[in-house]
Short mmCIF file of C-alpha atoms in Angstrom, two decimals:
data_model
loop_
_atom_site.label_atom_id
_atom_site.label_comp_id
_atom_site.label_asym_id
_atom_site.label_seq_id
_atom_site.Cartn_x
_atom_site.Cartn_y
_atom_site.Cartn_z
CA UNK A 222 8.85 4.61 -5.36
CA UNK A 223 12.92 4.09 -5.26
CA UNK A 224 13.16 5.66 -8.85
CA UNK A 225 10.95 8.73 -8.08
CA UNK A 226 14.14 11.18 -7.98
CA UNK A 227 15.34 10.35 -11.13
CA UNK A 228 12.44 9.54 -13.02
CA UNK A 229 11.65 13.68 -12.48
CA UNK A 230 14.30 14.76 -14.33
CA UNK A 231 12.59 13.43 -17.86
CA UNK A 232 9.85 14.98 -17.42
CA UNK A 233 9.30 18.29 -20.09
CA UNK A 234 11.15 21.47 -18.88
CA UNK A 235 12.56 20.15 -15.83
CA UNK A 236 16.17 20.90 -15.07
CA UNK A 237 18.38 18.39 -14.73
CA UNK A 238 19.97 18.16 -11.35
CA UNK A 239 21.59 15.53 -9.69
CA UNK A 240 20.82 15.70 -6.16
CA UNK A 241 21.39 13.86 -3.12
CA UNK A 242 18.16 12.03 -3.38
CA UNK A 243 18.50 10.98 -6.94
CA UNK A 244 21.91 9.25 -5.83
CA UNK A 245 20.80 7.52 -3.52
CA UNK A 246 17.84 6.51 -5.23
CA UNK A 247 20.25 5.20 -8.04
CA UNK A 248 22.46 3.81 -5.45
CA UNK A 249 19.73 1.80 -3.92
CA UNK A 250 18.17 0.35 -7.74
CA UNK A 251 21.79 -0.94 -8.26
CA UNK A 252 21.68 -2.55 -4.77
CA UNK A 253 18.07 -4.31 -5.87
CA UNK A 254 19.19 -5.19 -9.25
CA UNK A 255 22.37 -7.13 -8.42
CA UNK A 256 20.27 -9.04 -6.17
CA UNK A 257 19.23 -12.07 -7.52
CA UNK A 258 15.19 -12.52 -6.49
CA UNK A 259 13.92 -16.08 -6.17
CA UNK A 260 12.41 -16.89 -9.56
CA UNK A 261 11.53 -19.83 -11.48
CA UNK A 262 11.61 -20.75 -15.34
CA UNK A 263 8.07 -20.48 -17.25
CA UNK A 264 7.36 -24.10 -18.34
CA UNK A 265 5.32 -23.91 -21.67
CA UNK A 266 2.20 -25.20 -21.91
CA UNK A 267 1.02 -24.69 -18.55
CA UNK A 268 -1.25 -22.17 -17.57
CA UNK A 269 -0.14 -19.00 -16.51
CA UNK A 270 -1.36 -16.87 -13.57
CA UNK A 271 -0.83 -12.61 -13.57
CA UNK A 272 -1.84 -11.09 -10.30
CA UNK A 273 -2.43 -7.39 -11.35
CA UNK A 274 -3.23 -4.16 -9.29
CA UNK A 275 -3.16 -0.50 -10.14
CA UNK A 276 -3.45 2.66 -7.74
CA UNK A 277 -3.11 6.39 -7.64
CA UNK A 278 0.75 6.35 -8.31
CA UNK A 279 1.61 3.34 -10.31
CA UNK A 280 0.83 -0.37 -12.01
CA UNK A 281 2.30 -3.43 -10.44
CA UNK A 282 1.49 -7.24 -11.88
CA UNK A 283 3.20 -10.51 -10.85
CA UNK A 284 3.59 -13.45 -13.28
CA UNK A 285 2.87 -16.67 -11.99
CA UNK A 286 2.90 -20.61 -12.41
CA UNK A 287 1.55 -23.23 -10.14
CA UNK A 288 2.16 -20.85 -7.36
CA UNK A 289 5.93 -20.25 -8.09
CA UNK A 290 7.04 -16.69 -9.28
CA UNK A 291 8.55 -15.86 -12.75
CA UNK A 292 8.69 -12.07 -12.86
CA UNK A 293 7.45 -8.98 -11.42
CA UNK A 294 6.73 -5.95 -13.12
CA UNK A 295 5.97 -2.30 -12.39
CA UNK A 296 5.68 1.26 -13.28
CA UNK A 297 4.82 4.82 -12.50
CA UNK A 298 1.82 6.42 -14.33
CA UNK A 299 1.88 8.41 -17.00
CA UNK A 300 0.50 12.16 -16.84
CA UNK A 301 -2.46 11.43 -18.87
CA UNK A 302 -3.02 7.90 -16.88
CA UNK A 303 -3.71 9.80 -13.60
CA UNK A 304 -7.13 11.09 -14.46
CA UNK A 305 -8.34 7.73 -15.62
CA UNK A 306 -11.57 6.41 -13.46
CA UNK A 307 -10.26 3.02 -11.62
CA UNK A 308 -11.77 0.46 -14.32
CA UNK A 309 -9.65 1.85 -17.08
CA UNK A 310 -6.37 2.01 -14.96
CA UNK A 311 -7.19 -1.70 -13.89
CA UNK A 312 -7.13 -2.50 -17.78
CA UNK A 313 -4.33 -0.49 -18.40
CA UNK A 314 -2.21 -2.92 -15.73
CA UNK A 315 -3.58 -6.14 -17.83
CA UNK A 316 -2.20 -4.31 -21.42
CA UNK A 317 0.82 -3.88 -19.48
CA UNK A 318 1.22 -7.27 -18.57
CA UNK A 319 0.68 -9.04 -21.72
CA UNK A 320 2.74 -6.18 -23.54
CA UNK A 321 5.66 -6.67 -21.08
CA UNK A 322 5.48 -10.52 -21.23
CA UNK A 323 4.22 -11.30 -24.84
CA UNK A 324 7.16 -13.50 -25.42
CA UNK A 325 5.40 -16.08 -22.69
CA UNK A 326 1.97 -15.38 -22.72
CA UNK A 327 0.99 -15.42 -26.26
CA UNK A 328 -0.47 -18.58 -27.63
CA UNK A 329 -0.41 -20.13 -23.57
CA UNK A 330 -3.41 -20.08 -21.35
CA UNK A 331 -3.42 -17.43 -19.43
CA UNK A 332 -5.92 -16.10 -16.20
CA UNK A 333 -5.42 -13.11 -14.73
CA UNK A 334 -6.22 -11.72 -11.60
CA UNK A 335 -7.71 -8.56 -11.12
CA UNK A 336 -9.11 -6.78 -7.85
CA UNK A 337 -12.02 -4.86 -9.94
CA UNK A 338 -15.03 -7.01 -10.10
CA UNK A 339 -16.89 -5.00 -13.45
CA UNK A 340 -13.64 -6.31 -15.56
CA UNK A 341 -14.45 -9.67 -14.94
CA UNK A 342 -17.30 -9.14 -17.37
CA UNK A 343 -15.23 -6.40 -19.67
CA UNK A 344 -16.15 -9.06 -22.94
CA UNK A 345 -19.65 -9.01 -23.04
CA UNK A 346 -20.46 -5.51 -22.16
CA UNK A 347 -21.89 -3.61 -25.04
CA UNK A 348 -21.02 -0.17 -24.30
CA UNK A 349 -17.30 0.56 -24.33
CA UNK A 350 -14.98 3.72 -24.88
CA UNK A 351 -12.71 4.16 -27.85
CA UNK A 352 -9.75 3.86 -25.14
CA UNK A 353 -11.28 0.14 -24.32
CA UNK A 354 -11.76 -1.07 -27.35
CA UNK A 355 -8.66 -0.73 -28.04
CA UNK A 356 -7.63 -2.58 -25.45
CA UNK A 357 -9.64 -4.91 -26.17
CA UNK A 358 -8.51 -5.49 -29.36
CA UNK A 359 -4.90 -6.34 -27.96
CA UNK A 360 -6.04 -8.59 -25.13
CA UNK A 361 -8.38 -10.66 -28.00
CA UNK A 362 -5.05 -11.73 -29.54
CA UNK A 363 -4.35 -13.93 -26.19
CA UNK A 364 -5.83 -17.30 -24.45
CA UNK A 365 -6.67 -15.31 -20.95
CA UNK A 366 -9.50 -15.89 -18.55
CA UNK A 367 -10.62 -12.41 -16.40
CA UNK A 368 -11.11 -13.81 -12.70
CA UNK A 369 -12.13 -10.99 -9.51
CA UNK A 370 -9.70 -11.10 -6.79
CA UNK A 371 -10.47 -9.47 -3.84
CA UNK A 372 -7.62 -6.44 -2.91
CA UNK A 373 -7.04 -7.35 0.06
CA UNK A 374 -6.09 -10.91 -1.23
CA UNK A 375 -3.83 -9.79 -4.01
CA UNK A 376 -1.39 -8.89 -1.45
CA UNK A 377 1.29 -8.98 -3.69
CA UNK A 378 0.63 -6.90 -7.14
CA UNK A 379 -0.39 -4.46 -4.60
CA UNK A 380 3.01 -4.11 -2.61
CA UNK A 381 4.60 -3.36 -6.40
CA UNK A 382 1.54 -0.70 -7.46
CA UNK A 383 1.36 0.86 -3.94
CA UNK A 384 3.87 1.50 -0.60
CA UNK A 385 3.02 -0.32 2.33
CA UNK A 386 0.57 0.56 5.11
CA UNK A 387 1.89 3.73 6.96
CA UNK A 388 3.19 3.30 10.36
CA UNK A 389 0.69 4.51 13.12
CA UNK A 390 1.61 1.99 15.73
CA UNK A 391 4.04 -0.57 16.75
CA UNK A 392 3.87 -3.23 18.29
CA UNK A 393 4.83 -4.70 21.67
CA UNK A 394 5.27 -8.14 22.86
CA UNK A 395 4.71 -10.11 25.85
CA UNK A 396 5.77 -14.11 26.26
CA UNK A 397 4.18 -15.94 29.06
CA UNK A 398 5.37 -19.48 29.90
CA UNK A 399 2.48 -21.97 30.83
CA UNK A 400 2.22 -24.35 32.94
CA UNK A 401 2.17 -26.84 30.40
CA UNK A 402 4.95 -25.96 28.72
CA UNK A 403 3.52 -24.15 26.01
CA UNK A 404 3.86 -20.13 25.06
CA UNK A 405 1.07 -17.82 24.99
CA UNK A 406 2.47 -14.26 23.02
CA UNK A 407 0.58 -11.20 23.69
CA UNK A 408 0.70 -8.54 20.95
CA UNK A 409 -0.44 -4.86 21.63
CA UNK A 410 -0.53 -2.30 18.81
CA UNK A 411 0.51 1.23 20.16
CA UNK A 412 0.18 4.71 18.15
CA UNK A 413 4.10 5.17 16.58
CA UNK A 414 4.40 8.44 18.87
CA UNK A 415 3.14 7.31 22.12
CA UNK A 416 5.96 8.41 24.14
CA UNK A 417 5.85 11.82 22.66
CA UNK A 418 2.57 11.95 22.81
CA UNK A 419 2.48 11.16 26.31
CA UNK A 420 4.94 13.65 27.08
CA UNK A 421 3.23 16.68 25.45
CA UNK A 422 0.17 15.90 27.55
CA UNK A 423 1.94 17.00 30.59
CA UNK A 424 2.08 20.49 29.37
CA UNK A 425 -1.46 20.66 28.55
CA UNK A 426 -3.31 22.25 30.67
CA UNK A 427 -6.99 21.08 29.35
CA UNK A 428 -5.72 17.61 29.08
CA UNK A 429 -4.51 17.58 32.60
CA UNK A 430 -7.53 19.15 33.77
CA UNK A 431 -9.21 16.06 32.42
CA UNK A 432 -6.73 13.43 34.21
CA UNK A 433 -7.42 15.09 37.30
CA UNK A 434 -11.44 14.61 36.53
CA UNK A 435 -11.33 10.78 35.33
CA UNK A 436 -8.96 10.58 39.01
CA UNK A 437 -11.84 11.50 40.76
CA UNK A 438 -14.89 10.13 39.05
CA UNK A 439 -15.96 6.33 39.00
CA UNK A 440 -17.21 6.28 34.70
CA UNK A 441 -15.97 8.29 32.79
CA UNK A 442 -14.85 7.74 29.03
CA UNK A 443 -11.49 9.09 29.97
CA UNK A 444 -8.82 6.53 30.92
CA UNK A 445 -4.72 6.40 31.51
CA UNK A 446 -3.58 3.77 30.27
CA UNK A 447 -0.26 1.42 31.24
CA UNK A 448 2.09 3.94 29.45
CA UNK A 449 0.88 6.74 31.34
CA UNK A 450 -1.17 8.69 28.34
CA UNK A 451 -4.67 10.09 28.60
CA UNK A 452 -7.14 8.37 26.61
CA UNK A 453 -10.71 9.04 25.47
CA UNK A 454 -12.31 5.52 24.30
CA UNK A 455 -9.16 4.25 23.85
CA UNK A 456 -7.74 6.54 21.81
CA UNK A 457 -4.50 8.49 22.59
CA UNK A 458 -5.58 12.44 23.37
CA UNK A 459 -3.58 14.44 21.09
CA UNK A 460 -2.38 18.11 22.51
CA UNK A 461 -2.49 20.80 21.10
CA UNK A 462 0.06 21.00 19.48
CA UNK A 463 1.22 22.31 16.36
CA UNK A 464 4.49 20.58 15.72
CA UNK A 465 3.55 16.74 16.80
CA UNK A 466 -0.12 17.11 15.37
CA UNK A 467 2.06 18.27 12.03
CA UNK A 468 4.29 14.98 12.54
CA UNK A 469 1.06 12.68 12.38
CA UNK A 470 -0.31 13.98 9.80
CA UNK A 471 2.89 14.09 7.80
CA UNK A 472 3.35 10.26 8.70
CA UNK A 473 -0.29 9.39 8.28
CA UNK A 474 -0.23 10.87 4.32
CA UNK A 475 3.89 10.80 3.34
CA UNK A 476 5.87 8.46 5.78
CA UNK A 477 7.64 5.94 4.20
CA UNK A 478 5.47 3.44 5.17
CA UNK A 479 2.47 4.96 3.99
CA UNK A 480 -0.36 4.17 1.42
CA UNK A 481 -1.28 6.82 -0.79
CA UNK A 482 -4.32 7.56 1.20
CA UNK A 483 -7.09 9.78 0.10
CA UNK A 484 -8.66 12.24 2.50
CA UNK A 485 -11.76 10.06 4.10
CA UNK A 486 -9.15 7.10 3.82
CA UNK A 487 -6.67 8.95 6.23
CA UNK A 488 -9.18 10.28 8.57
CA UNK A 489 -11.17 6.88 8.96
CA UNK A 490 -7.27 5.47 10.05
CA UNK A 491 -6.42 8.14 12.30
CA UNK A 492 -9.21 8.71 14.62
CA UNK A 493 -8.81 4.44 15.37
CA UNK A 494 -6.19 5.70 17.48
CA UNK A 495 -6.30 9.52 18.03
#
């Protein structure tokens, strides 16, 4: 979140100062601003589309028509928005929407998008919270259509509500040329700190102990693969090591490609390679 830095320093009783980070978080908002995104002019009185998506940090919606986009929108949470359960937050991205983009959407058709299946049915359930009804009250006022959209499809209000998958591997690539001409590309995904990884090993004396063993027995789950590392089941052996098993961790939850991962949600995604 580029505006993170600054965004602190309105909060209550926080002193204001200017640091490094908060200019070059300002530095990089005027670089995004005076760049001119490809968007297209809403056409009235044709339906409307809003992707929206909400997570731990922030809301993020996308406004849409016949597949061309006319504006994106996002914001952090507010304090009291962080302990909502995920239904409410979901409905708090839709209020957000057709607050932020009244001037189009009211009196249009309008279906939005929403990656929380029980919303989809939000008008005809009878039990609701005074926080709902509310809301409820606001989205009446519009022509809109709930629809479910799975999360992984609504790829892209979730790149503006959420940071991007962290980092744990790269890539590599291999071209062959066929005999017919054609290309065949071979893509292998590698843990980001292979090379490190594979040099810690060395001065691991358990670890070693085991590359010796898998040396000298037929099956065994143990394996080296092409870059040299010692694997168990194809997954990289970690040493131990205090400072390296620190810098996957710290990758795995804050990296800057990460994705605000929960607890079960980081340890499911880490042992697929460690």
């Amino acid at each position: 979140m580029i505006a993170t830095p600054m965004t602190r320093l309105l909060q209550k009783d926080v002193k204001f100062d200017w640091t490094e980070k908060c200019q070059q978080s300002f530095e990089k908002l005027k670089t995004l601003l005076t760049e001119a995104p490809i968007l297209v002019q809403p056409e009235p009185g044709r339906e409307f589309v809003v992707y929206s998506d909400a997570s731990l940090n922030r809301l993020g919606c996308v406004l849409m028509q016949e597949g061309k986009v006319i504006a994106y929108a996002s914001r952090q949470l507010k304090t009291q928005e962080k302990y909502y359960p995920t239904h409410d937050l979901e409905l708090a991205t839709i209020v957000f929407a057709l607050k932020i983009w009244r001037h189009h959407l009211y009196g249009e058709r309008c279906r939005i998008f929403i990656d929380h299946k029980s919303l989809k049915y939000l008008m005809t359930q009878k039990e609701l919270n005074l926080r709902q009804r509310r809301r409820l009250e606001l989205i009446k006022d519009y022509e809109l259509v709930i629809d479910y959209h799975r999360g992984k499809a609504n790829v892209v209000a979730d790149a503006l509500s959420r940071k991007p998958s962290f980092a744990l591997r790269v890539i590599s690539t291999q071209m062959t040329l066929l005999d017919d001409g054609s290309v065949l590309a071979k893509l292998r995904a590698k843990p980001l700190f292979l090379q490190e990884i594979c040099e810690a090993q060395k001065n691991d004396n358990s670890l070693q102990a085991k590359k010796v063993i898998f040396e000298s027995v037929v099956e065994s789950d143990f394996r080296v693969n092409p870059d040299g590392c010692l694997t168990f089941r194809d997954r990289v052996c970690v040493p131990r090591n205090d400072e390296l098993i620190h810098k996957i961790l710290h990758e795995a939850h804050s990296g800057c490609l990460n994705v605000h991962p929960g607890s079960t949600k980081m340890y499911n995604d880490l042992r697929k390679w460690y």
